[in-house]
Amino acid sequence: MAKILTSRKENYAQWYNDLVIKADLAENSAVRGCMVIKPYGYAIWEKMQSVLDSKFKETGHSNAYFPLFIPKSFLSKEAAHVEGFAKECAVVTHYRLKSSSGGKGIEVDETAKLEEELIIRPTSETIIWNTYKNWIQSYRDLPLLINQWANVVRWEMRTRLFLRTAEFLWQEGHTAHATKEEAIEETIKMLNVYSEFAKNWMAIPVISGTKTENERFAGAVETYSIEAMMQDGKALQSGTSHFLGQNFAKAFDVTFLNKTGKLEHVWASSWGVSTRLMGALVMAHSDDRGLVLPPKLAPIQVVIVPIYKKSEELENINREVEVIRQKLVASGITVKYDNRDTHKPGWKFADYELKGVPLRLAVGPRDIENKSVEVARRDTLEKKSYPLEGIEETVKSLLTEIQENIFNKALEFRTQNTHTTDSYEEFKEIIENKGGFINAHWDGTRETEEKINQETKATIRCIPLNNKQEPGKCIVTGKPSSQRVLFAKAY
RNA sequence: CGGGGUGUGGCGCAGUUGGCAGCGCGCGUCGUUCGGGACGACGAGGUCGGAAGUUCGAGUCUUCUCACCCCGACCA
């Protein structure tokens, strides 16, 4: 087999890059830091979108759309928020071009300067809260449960396909509530939507928790996240949900009359997942031969490849496969029959493995003879013949099995790479040599977290929800601690 | 923003002392092949990132410039 991917062992980062490009998920564009998401990659994103979108609808949310541009003055209304995003904003300053004086090319027309500059949204809290001000007057207008699917821009210094790009796609939910309790409940409810999605659809186990002050969203009172472990032991924050308190309501003066006729500021949440999930999906399951996709998110769940010598044989196989295909489609399975005669079977095998198609059926003269089909699993690379009779049931249960298997593999990997220690020396040694997650005691201060970060590159990923309360001593300062927190190097 | 590197057919690269722009993959046509990335023959495709300079002559030397990549600080 021609080796086309760098192996994970050789260079994990390179493997990831190779894979994203070779599997046709995305490529770098002519614009620095911005990627082109290719049809195959976008198909996966669309599946994620469609599942999440229906979950948002089920939990009572409606979609809407707010502008890409945010007046500069809006961004500065919430102090922490502007502080957090100021360094990575793209700014629109002019609205017209003109022909260059030299004759060729165009240049900015300096006479067309905007009175107020526009920020390309790094997130939409400000424009949305400015709008909510007009939508909310009474407790009867609450809760307000809105989501938007959009692109945002954060001018990142260094970018990586899907994991960190200057422009990325995401959804951002923005809700307004009458009480603090309700807003917190919403924040956690959506965090749970994310964690269930990660587990049940992406087949990635995640740890839900709260962020420390250092890692908190700019403008939030509390940030919750789901953290996943990648195959190199690093953590990937895969979704966030923020309890915003009354910060934005106060900044944008969003008030409502409660039942007793008293004017109050509303309580808020915001939550989002992005195309970064694509990166998580790639890095959680894939191997040196290519992508491994969970059946529930695979654009093609089953590919059928005909094996033949002469064209009469192909006609025969075509007829046979059409029957199989219809049975599978009737069972709700996404099937592709690839009978292109421009590529050989071996080439197709390798290509669909690279693209992570969960199951591959091969149908040749031998199979027709034996009334069987050769089925190859992408996750285990196992090949086996199954009777044609009842193939749709076989495929269905294999797909279920693959979905479970890759989740279990990811869970097993995480378990094996999660450590517990009470010694800072050991902590350093683990981070340095083994990687993975570490549960350790921490005194709760920003200083200690920063010290650990500087000395080891590890950060506190989260304080897990429903964490076991367990008195101990901070691994650095020895000060008392009531629980262990989750440390790891992160993307 | 600091450090390092690279720009030559679609992609990956070679190009010696300055002397006819090459190789592999891919692409096209034809034939033989087809149960794990087939092979042969023929063929198409490049103002060598850009500008200026040195020279009889520049992919190669000089100056300037642009772009991208990698490593760090920052970040979902």
Coordinates of C-alpha atoms (C1' of nucleotides) in Angstrom, one line a residue:
Chain A
M1 CA 0.0 0.0 0.0
A2 CA 1.3 3.4 -0.9
K3 CA 1.9 5.3 2.3
I4 CA 0.3 8.6 2.1
L5 CA -0.3 9.7 5.7
T6 CA 2.4 10.6 8.2
S7 CA 1.9 8.1 11.0
R8 CA 0.6 9.3 14.4
K9 CA 3.7 8.1 16.1
E10 CA 6.0 9.8 13.7
N11 CA 4.3 13.3 14.0
Y12 CA 0.9 13.6 15.4
A13 CA 0.3 17.1 14.2
Q14 CA 1.4 16.3 10.7
W15 CA -0.8 13.2 10.7
Y16 CA -3.7 15.4 11.5
N17 CA -3.0 17.8 8.8
D18 CA -2.4 15.2 6.2
L19 CA -5.6 13.4 7.1
V20 CA -7.8 16.5 7.0
I21 CA -6.4 17.3 3.5
K22 CA -6.1 13.8 2.1
A23 CA -9.6 12.7 3.3
D24 CA -11.0 15.7 1.5
L25 CA -12.4 17.4 4.6
A26 CA -10.8 20.8 4.1
E27 CA -7.9 22.7 2.7
N28 CA -6.1 26.0 3.3
S29 CA -7.4 28.8 1.2
A30 CA -5.9 31.8 -0.5
V31 CA -6.8 33.8 2.7
R32 CA -4.4 33.4 5.6
G33 CA -5.9 31.4 8.4
C34 CA -9.1 30.7 6.6
M35 CA -10.0 27.2 5.3
V36 CA -12.2 25.9 2.5
I37 CA -14.4 23.2 3.9
K38 CA -14.7 20.7 1.1
P39 CA -17.9 18.8 0.2
Y40 CA -17.1 15.7 2.1
G41 CA -16.1 17.6 5.2
Y42 CA -19.1 19.9 4.9
A43 CA -21.3 16.8 4.7
I44 CA -20.1 15.7 8.1
W45 CA -20.7 19.2 9.5
E46 CA -24.2 19.3 8.0
K47 CA -25.0 16.0 9.8
M48 CA -23.7 17.5 13.1
Q49 CA -25.8 20.6 12.4
S50 CA -28.9 18.7 11.7
V51 CA -28.7 16.6 14.8
L52 CA -27.9 19.6 17.1
D53 CA -30.4 21.8 15.5
S54 CA -33.2 19.3 16.2
K55 CA -32.0 19.0 19.8
F56 CA -32.2 22.8 20.1
K57 CA -35.7 22.8 18.7
E58 CA -36.7 20.0 21.1
T59 CA -35.5 22.1 24.0
G60 CA -37.6 25.0 22.9
H61 CA -35.2 27.2 21.0
S62 CA -35.8 29.0 17.7
N63 CA -33.3 30.0 15.1
A64 CA -32.7 33.6 14.1
Y65 CA -30.0 35.6 12.4
F66 CA -28.1 38.6 13.5
P67 CA -25.7 40.8 11.6
L68 CA -22.1 39.9 10.8
F69 CA -21.0 43.5 11.7
I70 CA -21.0 44.9 15.1
P71 CA -20.6 48.6 15.8
K72 CA -17.4 49.2 17.6
S73 CA -19.2 51.0 20.5
F74 CA -21.3 47.9 21.2
L75 CA -18.3 45.8 21.9
S76 CA -16.9 48.1 24.5
K77 CA -20.1 48.2 26.6
E78 CA -19.3 45.1 28.6
A79 CA -15.8 45.7 30.1
A80 CA -14.6 42.1 30.5
H81 CA -16.0 41.2 27.1
V82 CA -14.1 43.8 25.2
E83 CA -11.0 43.1 27.1
G84 CA -11.2 39.5 26.1
F85 CA -11.8 40.0 22.4
A86 CA -10.1 43.3 21.5
K87 CA -6.8 41.6 20.5
E88 CA -8.4 39.4 17.8
C89 CA -10.9 41.5 16.0
A90 CA -11.1 42.3 12.3
V91 CA -12.3 45.8 11.7
V92 CA -14.1 47.3 8.7
T93 CA -13.1 50.9 8.3
H94 CA -14.2 51.8 4.7
Y95 CA -17.0 51.0 2.4
R96 CA -15.7 51.8 -1.1
L97 CA -12.8 51.1 -3.4
K98 CA -11.5 53.0 -6.4
S99 CA -9.2 52.4 -9.3
S100 CA -5.6 53.0 -8.3
S101 CA -4.0 56.2 -9.6
G102 CA -1.5 54.1 -11.6
G103 CA -4.3 52.7 -13.6
K104 CA -4.1 49.1 -12.7
G105 CA -5.6 47.6 -9.6
I106 CA -7.9 49.0 -6.9
E107 CA -7.3 50.7 -3.6
V108 CA -9.3 51.9 -0.6
D109 CA -11.1 55.1 -1.3
E110 CA -10.0 57.2 1.7
T111 CA -13.0 59.5 1.3
A112 CA -15.3 56.6 2.1
K113 CA -14.3 56.2 5.7
L114 CA -17.0 54.8 8.1
E115 CA -18.1 57.2 10.7
E116 CA -18.2 54.3 13.2
E117 CA -16.0 51.3 12.5
L118 CA -17.6 47.9 12.3
I119 CA -16.2 44.8 14.0
I120 CA -16.7 41.5 12.3
R121 CA -18.3 39.5 15.0
P122 CA -16.0 37.3 17.1
T123 CA -19.2 36.3 18.9
S124 CA -22.6 38.0 18.9
E125 CA -23.5 38.8 22.6
T126 CA -23.3 42.5 22.1
I127 CA -25.4 42.9 18.9
I128 CA -27.9 40.4 20.3
W129 CA -28.3 42.0 23.7
N130 CA -28.6 45.4 22.0
T131 CA -31.5 43.8 20.1
Y132 CA -33.0 42.0 23.0
K133 CA -33.4 45.3 24.8
N134 CA -36.3 46.0 22.4
W135 CA -37.8 42.6 22.5
I136 CA -38.1 42.3 26.3
Q137 CA -40.4 44.4 28.4
S138 CA -42.3 42.0 30.6
Y139 CA -41.8 38.7 32.4
R140 CA -44.3 37.5 29.7
D141 CA -41.6 37.9 27.1
L142 CA -39.4 35.5 28.9
P143 CA -37.7 33.2 28.6
L144 CA -36.3 34.2 25.2
L145 CA -34.6 31.2 23.7
I146 CA -32.7 31.9 20.4
N147 CA -30.0 30.2 18.5
Q148 CA -28.1 31.3 15.4
W149 CA -26.0 29.3 13.0
A150 CA -23.3 31.7 11.8
N151 CA -19.7 32.3 11.0
V152 CA -17.4 34.3 13.3
V153 CA -14.0 35.8 12.9
R154 CA -11.2 35.8 15.5
W155 CA -7.9 37.0 14.2
E156 CA -5.7 34.2 15.5
M157 CA -1.9 34.3 15.3
R158 CA -1.6 30.6 14.5
T159 CA -4.2 28.6 12.8
R160 CA -4.9 24.9 12.2
L161 CA -7.5 23.4 10.0
F162 CA -10.8 23.1 12.0
L163 CA -9.0 23.4 15.4
R164 CA -8.3 27.0 15.1
T165 CA -9.1 29.1 12.1
A166 CA -9.5 32.8 11.7
E167 CA -13.1 32.3 10.4
F168 CA -15.1 29.4 11.7
L169 CA -18.7 28.2 11.6
W170 CA -20.6 27.6 14.7
Q171 CA -23.9 28.0 16.5
E172 CA -24.4 30.4 19.3
G173 CA -27.4 30.2 21.6
H174 CA -28.4 33.3 23.5
T175 CA -31.2 33.1 26.1
A176 CA -32.8 35.5 28.5
H177 CA -34.5 34.5 31.7
A178 CA -36.5 36.0 34.5
T179 CA -34.5 34.4 37.3
K180 CA -30.9 33.5 38.0
E181 CA -31.9 29.9 38.7
E182 CA -33.6 29.5 35.4
A183 CA -30.6 30.9 33.5
I184 CA -28.3 28.5 35.3
E185 CA -30.6 25.7 34.6
E186 CA -30.6 26.6 30.9
T187 CA -26.8 26.8 30.9
I188 CA -26.5 23.3 32.3
K189 CA -29.2 21.9 30.1
M190 CA -27.4 23.0 27.0
L191 CA -24.1 21.7 28.3
N192 CA -25.8 18.4 28.7
V193 CA -27.1 18.5 25.1
Y194 CA -23.5 18.9 24.0
S195 CA -22.2 16.1 26.2
E196 CA -24.9 13.8 25.0
F197 CA -24.2 14.7 21.4
A198 CA -20.5 14.1 21.9
K199 CA -21.1 10.7 23.5
N200 CA -24.0 9.3 21.5
W201 CA -23.3 10.8 18.0
M202 CA -19.6 11.6 17.9
A203 CA -18.8 8.6 20.0
I204 CA -16.5 10.7 22.1
P205 CA -16.6 10.6 25.9
V206 CA -16.4 14.0 27.5
I207 CA -15.9 15.5 30.9
S208 CA -18.3 18.3 31.8
G209 CA -17.2 20.9 34.3
T210 CA -16.8 24.5 35.1
K211 CA -13.9 26.6 34.0
T212 CA -11.5 28.4 36.4
E213 CA -11.5 32.2 36.4
N214 CA -8.5 32.2 34.0
E215 CA -10.3 30.2 31.4
R216 CA -13.7 31.8 31.7
F217 CA -15.4 33.4 28.8
A218 CA -15.0 37.1 28.7
G219 CA -18.1 38.5 30.2
A220 CA -19.4 35.3 31.8
V221 CA -20.1 34.7 35.5
E222 CA -19.5 31.0 35.0
T223 CA -18.3 29.0 32.0
Y224 CA -19.0 25.3 31.6
S225 CA -17.3 23.1 29.0
I226 CA -17.0 19.6 27.7
E227 CA -13.5 18.4 27.5
A228 CA -12.5 15.5 25.2
M229 CA -9.2 13.6 25.1
M230 CA -7.4 13.3 21.8
Q231 CA -5.2 10.4 20.8
D232 CA -2.1 12.3 21.7
G233 CA -3.4 12.8 25.3
K234 CA -4.2 16.5 24.8
A235 CA -7.5 17.9 25.8
L236 CA -9.8 19.5 23.3
Q237 CA -12.5 21.9 24.6
S238 CA -15.4 20.8 22.4
G239 CA -18.2 22.9 23.6
T240 CA -19.0 25.7 26.0
S241 CA -22.0 27.0 27.8
H242 CA -21.9 30.2 29.8
F243 CA -24.0 31.6 32.6
L244 CA -23.8 35.3 31.9
G245 CA -25.5 36.5 35.0
Q246 CA -26.9 40.0 34.4
N247 CA -23.6 41.3 32.9
F248 CA -25.0 41.9 29.4
A249 CA -28.4 42.9 30.6
K250 CA -26.8 45.6 32.6
A251 CA -24.4 46.6 29.8
F252 CA -27.3 46.9 27.4
D253 CA -29.9 47.9 29.9
V254 CA -32.2 45.0 29.2
T255 CA -34.9 45.0 31.8
F256 CA -38.4 43.6 32.4
L257 CA -41.3 44.2 34.7
N258 CA -41.8 41.2 37.0
K259 CA -45.2 39.9 38.2
T260 CA -45.1 42.4 41.1
G261 CA -44.5 45.3 38.8
K262 CA -40.8 45.7 39.7
L263 CA -38.2 46.5 37.1
E264 CA -35.4 43.9 36.9
H265 CA -32.4 43.1 34.7
V266 CA -32.8 39.8 32.9
W267 CA -30.5 36.8 33.4
A268 CA -28.7 35.3 30.5
S269 CA -26.9 32.3 29.1
S270 CA -25.0 31.7 25.9
W271 CA -23.6 28.4 24.5
G272 CA -21.9 27.2 21.4
V273 CA -20.1 24.5 19.4
S274 CA -18.1 25.1 16.3
T275 CA -16.5 23.4 13.3
R276 CA -13.8 22.6 15.9
L277 CA -15.9 19.5 16.6
M278 CA -14.7 18.3 13.2
G279 CA -11.2 18.3 14.6
A280 CA -12.3 16.4 17.6
L281 CA -14.0 13.8 15.5
V282 CA -10.8 13.3 13.4
M283 CA -8.4 13.2 16.3
A284 CA -10.5 11.0 18.6
H285 CA -11.0 7.9 16.4
S286 CA -8.9 8.0 13.2
D287 CA -5.8 5.8 12.6
D288 CA -2.8 5.7 10.3
R289 CA -4.9 4.5 7.4
G290 CA -7.3 7.5 7.6
L291 CA -10.5 8.7 9.1
V292 CA -12.7 6.5 11.3
L293 CA -16.2 8.0 11.4
P294 CA -18.9 7.1 13.8
P295 CA -21.7 5.6 11.7
K296 CA -24.2 8.1 13.0
L297 CA -22.3 11.0 11.5
A298 CA -20.8 9.4 8.4
P299 CA -22.1 10.9 5.2
I300 CA -21.7 7.5 3.6
Q301 CA -22.4 4.6 6.0
V302 CA -21.9 1.8 3.6
V303 CA -20.0 1.7 0.3
I304 CA -20.4 -1.1 -2.1
V305 CA -17.6 -2.0 -4.5
P306 CA -18.1 -4.3 -7.4
I307 CA -15.3 -6.8 -8.3
Y308 CA -15.3 -7.8 -11.9
K309 CA -13.2 -8.6 -14.9
K310 CA -15.6 -8.3 -17.9
S311 CA -18.4 -5.9 -18.5
E312 CA -20.9 -8.8 -18.6
E313 CA -19.9 -9.6 -15.0
L314 CA -20.4 -6.0 -14.0
E315 CA -24.0 -6.0 -15.4
N316 CA -24.7 -9.1 -13.3
I317 CA -23.2 -7.5 -10.2
N318 CA -25.1 -4.2 -10.9
R319 CA -28.4 -6.1 -10.8
E320 CA -27.4 -8.0 -7.6
V321 CA -26.2 -4.8 -5.9
E322 CA -29.3 -2.9 -6.7
V323 CA -31.3 -5.4 -4.7
I324 CA -28.9 -5.0 -1.7
R325 CA -28.8 -1.2 -2.1
Q326 CA -32.6 -1.0 -2.0
K327 CA -32.8 -3.2 1.1
L328 CA -30.3 -1.0 2.9
V329 CA -31.9 2.2 1.9
A330 CA -35.3 0.9 3.1
S331 CA -33.6 0.3 6.4
G332 CA -32.6 3.9 6.6
I333 CA -28.9 3.3 5.8
T334 CA -26.9 5.7 3.6
V335 CA -25.4 3.7 0.8
K336 CA -23.1 4.5 -2.0
Y337 CA -22.5 2.1 -4.9
D338 CA -19.2 2.9 -6.5
N339 CA -19.1 1.1 -9.8
R340 CA -16.9 3.6 -11.6
D341 CA -14.7 1.7 -14.0
T342 CA -12.1 4.4 -13.8
H343 CA -10.7 3.1 -10.6
K344 CA -9.6 -0.4 -9.5
P345 CA -11.1 -2.1 -6.4
G346 CA -7.9 -1.9 -4.5
W347 CA -7.8 1.8 -5.1
K348 CA -11.4 2.2 -3.9
F349 CA -10.8 0.2 -0.8
A350 CA -7.9 2.4 0.2
D351 CA -9.8 5.5 -0.7
Y352 CA -12.9 4.7 1.4
E353 CA -10.7 3.7 4.3
L354 CA -9.0 7.1 4.1
K355 CA -12.4 8.7 4.1
G356 CA -13.6 6.7 7.1
V357 CA -16.6 5.0 5.6
P358 CA -17.7 2.6 8.4
L359 CA -18.6 -0.4 6.3
R360 CA -17.5 -1.6 2.9
L361 CA -19.3 -4.4 1.0
A362 CA -17.5 -6.1 -1.9
V363 CA -19.5 -8.0 -4.4
G364 CA -17.8 -10.2 -7.0
P365 CA -18.4 -13.3 -8.9
R366 CA -17.5 -15.4 -5.9
D367 CA -20.1 -13.7 -3.7
I368 CA -22.8 -14.1 -6.3
E369 CA -21.9 -17.8 -6.6
N370 CA -22.1 -18.2 -2.8
K371 CA -25.0 -15.8 -2.3
S372 CA -22.8 -13.9 0.1
V373 CA -21.2 -10.5 0.5
E374 CA -17.8 -9.6 1.9
V375 CA -18.1 -7.0 4.6
A376 CA -15.1 -5.0 5.9
R377 CA -15.3 -2.9 9.0
R378 CA -13.4 0.3 9.1
D379 CA -12.9 0.4 12.9
T380 CA -11.4 -3.1 13.2
L381 CA -10.3 -3.6 9.6
E382 CA -11.9 -7.0 9.9
K383 CA -13.2 -8.7 6.7
K384 CA -15.9 -11.3 6.8
S385 CA -18.4 -12.9 4.5
Y386 CA -22.1 -12.7 5.4
P387 CA -25.1 -14.3 3.7
L388 CA -26.9 -12.1 1.3
E389 CA -30.1 -13.1 3.0
G390 CA -30.9 -10.6 5.7
I391 CA -27.9 -8.4 4.8
E392 CA -29.8 -5.3 5.9
E393 CA -30.1 -6.7 9.4
T394 CA -26.4 -7.6 9.4
V395 CA -25.4 -4.2 8.3
K396 CA -27.6 -2.5 10.7
S397 CA -26.3 -4.3 13.7
L398 CA -22.7 -3.9 12.5
L399 CA -23.2 -0.2 12.3
T400 CA -24.5 -0.1 15.8
E401 CA -21.6 -2.2 16.9
I402 CA -19.1 0.1 15.3
Q403 CA -20.7 3.1 16.9
E404 CA -20.4 1.5 20.3
N405 CA -17.0 0.1 19.7
I406 CA -15.3 3.3 18.7
F407 CA -16.9 5.0 21.8
N408 CA -15.6 2.3 24.0
K409 CA -12.2 2.5 22.5
A410 CA -12.1 6.2 23.1
L411 CA -13.3 5.7 26.6
E412 CA -10.8 3.0 27.3
F413 CA -8.0 5.2 25.9
R414 CA -9.1 8.1 28.2
T415 CA -9.3 5.8 31.2
Q416 CA -5.8 4.5 30.5
N417 CA -4.4 8.0 30.1
T418 CA -6.1 9.6 33.1
H419 CA -3.8 9.8 36.1
T420 CA -4.2 10.8 39.7
T421 CA -1.4 12.3 41.7
D422 CA -0.6 14.1 44.9
S423 CA 3.0 15.0 44.0
Y424 CA 4.0 17.9 41.9
E425 CA 7.1 16.1 40.8
E426 CA 5.1 13.2 39.6
F427 CA 2.7 15.6 38.0
K428 CA 5.5 17.2 36.0
E429 CA 6.8 13.8 35.1
I430 CA 3.4 12.6 33.8
I431 CA 2.8 15.7 31.7
E432 CA 6.3 15.6 30.3
N433 CA 6.5 11.9 29.4
K434 CA 3.0 10.4 29.3
G435 CA 0.5 13.2 28.7
G436 CA -3.2 12.7 29.3
F437 CA -5.4 14.0 32.0
I438 CA -4.4 14.4 35.6
N439 CA -6.6 14.7 38.6
A440 CA -4.9 16.7 41.3
H441 CA -5.6 19.0 44.2
W442 CA -5.4 22.7 43.6
D443 CA -5.6 25.6 46.1
G444 CA -8.1 27.5 44.0
T445 CA -5.9 30.5 43.2
R446 CA -5.1 32.0 39.9
E447 CA -1.4 32.3 40.9
T448 CA -1.0 28.6 41.4
E449 CA -2.8 27.8 38.2
E450 CA -0.5 30.2 36.3
K451 CA 2.6 28.8 37.9
I452 CA 1.6 25.3 36.9
N453 CA 0.9 26.4 33.4
Q454 CA 4.2 28.2 33.1
E455 CA 6.2 25.3 34.5
T456 CA 4.4 22.4 32.7
K457 CA 2.3 23.9 29.9
A458 CA -0.7 22.1 31.5
T459 CA -3.8 24.0 32.4
I460 CA -6.9 23.3 34.4
R461 CA -9.3 22.0 31.9
C462 CA -12.3 22.1 34.2
I463 CA -13.6 21.4 37.6
P464 CA -15.7 18.3 36.9
L465 CA -19.4 18.6 37.7
N466 CA -20.6 16.3 40.5
N467 CA -17.0 16.0 41.4
K468 CA -16.1 13.8 44.4
Q469 CA -15.5 16.0 47.4
E470 CA -12.2 14.8 48.9
P471 CA -10.1 16.8 51.2
G472 CA -6.4 17.1 50.2
K473 CA -3.5 19.4 49.7
C474 CA -2.7 21.5 46.7
I475 CA 0.2 19.8 44.8
V476 CA 2.1 23.1 44.6
T477 CA 1.4 25.1 47.7
G478 CA 0.2 22.4 50.1
K479 CA -2.8 24.6 51.0
P480 CA -6.1 22.8 51.7
S481 CA -8.2 21.7 48.8
S482 CA -11.7 20.1 48.8
Q483 CA -11.6 18.4 45.5
R484 CA -9.3 17.3 42.6
V485 CA -9.5 19.3 39.4
L486 CA -8.7 18.1 35.8
F487 CA -5.4 19.1 34.4
A488 CA -4.1 18.6 30.9
K489 CA -2.2 20.1 28.0
A490 CA -4.8 21.5 25.7
Y491 CA -5.4 22.5 22.1
Chain B
rC1 C1' 5.3 40.4 17.4
rG2 C1' 10.2 37.4 18.0
rG3 C1' 13.1 32.9 15.8
rG4 C1' 13.6 29.5 11.6
rG5 C1' 12.3 28.0 6.7
rU6 C1' 10.1 27.8 1.7
rG7 C1' 8.4 30.0 -3.1
rU8 C1' 10.2 26.2 -10.1
rG9 C1' 3.8 22.3 -14.5
rG10 C1' -2.3 20.5 -10.6
rC11 C1' 0.6 18.2 -6.2
rG12 C1' 5.6 16.8 -4.1
rC13 C1' 10.4 18.1 -5.4
rA14 C1' 15.7 18.3 -8.2
rG15 C1' 18.2 21.9 -10.8
rU16 C1' 26.2 21.6 -10.2
rU17 C1' 30.8 27.0 -11.7
rG18 C1' 25.5 31.7 -14.6
rG19 C1' 25.0 28.5 -20.6
rC20 C1' 18.6 24.4 -24.4
rA21 C1' 13.8 24.1 -17.5
rG22 C1' 13.9 18.5 -15.4
rC23 C1' 12.0 14.1 -12.3
rG24 C1' 8.0 11.5 -9.5
rC25 C1' 2.9 11.5 -8.7
rG26 C1' -1.4 13.2 -10.9
rC27 C1' -3.8 14.4 -15.8
rG28 C1' -5.3 12.8 -21.4
rU29 C1' -5.5 8.8 -25.5
rC30 C1' -4.9 3.6 -26.7
rG31 C1' -4.1 -1.4 -25.2
rU32 C1' -3.5 -5.2 -21.6
rU33 C1' -5.5 -5.5 -16.4
rC34 C1' -9.3 -5.6 -12.2
rG35 C1' -10.8 -10.0 -4.7
rG36 C1' -6.0 -4.4 -1.3
rG37 C1' -3.6 1.9 -4.0
rA38 C1' -2.0 -2.3 -11.9
rC39 C1' 1.3 -2.0 -16.3
rG40 C1' 3.1 -0.5 -21.1
rA41 C1' 3.2 3.0 -25.2
rC42 C1' 2.3 7.9 -26.7
rG43 C1' 0.9 12.8 -25.2
rA44 C1' -0.7 17.7 -22.8
rG45 C1' 0.9 21.0 -19.2
rG46 C1' 6.0 26.0 -16.6
rU47 C1' 6.6 34.3 -18.5
rC48 C1' 11.0 29.5 -12.2
rG49 C1' 6.3 34.5 -6.3
rG50 C1' 7.0 39.9 -7.9
rA51 C1' 10.2 44.3 -9.1
rA52 C1' 14.8 46.4 -10.1
rG53 C1' 20.0 45.5 -11.0
rU54 C1' 24.9 42.9 -12.6
rU55 C1' 25.9 40.1 -17.3
rC56 C1' 26.7 38.6 -24.1
rG57 C1' 23.4 35.4 -21.2
rA58 C1' 19.9 34.8 -14.6
rG59 C1' 15.7 29.5 -11.9
rU60 C1' 21.0 30.2 -10.3
rC61 C1' 24.4 36.3 -8.4
rU62 C1' 22.9 41.4 -5.8
rU63 C1' 19.1 44.7 -3.7
rC64 C1' 14.2 45.5 -2.5
rU65 C1' 9.4 43.4 -2.0
rC66 C1' 5.2 40.0 -1.4
rA67 C1' 3.2 35.5 0.1
rC68 C1' 3.0 31.1 2.7
rC69 C1' 4.7 27.3 6.2
rC70 C1' 7.0 25.7 11.0
rC71 C1' 8.5 26.9 16.3
rG72 C1' 7.2 30.4 20.4
rA73 C1' 3.9 34.3 23.1
rC74 C1' -2.2 34.6 22.5
rC75 C1' -6.6 31.8 21.7
rA76 C1' -12.7 28.0 20.8

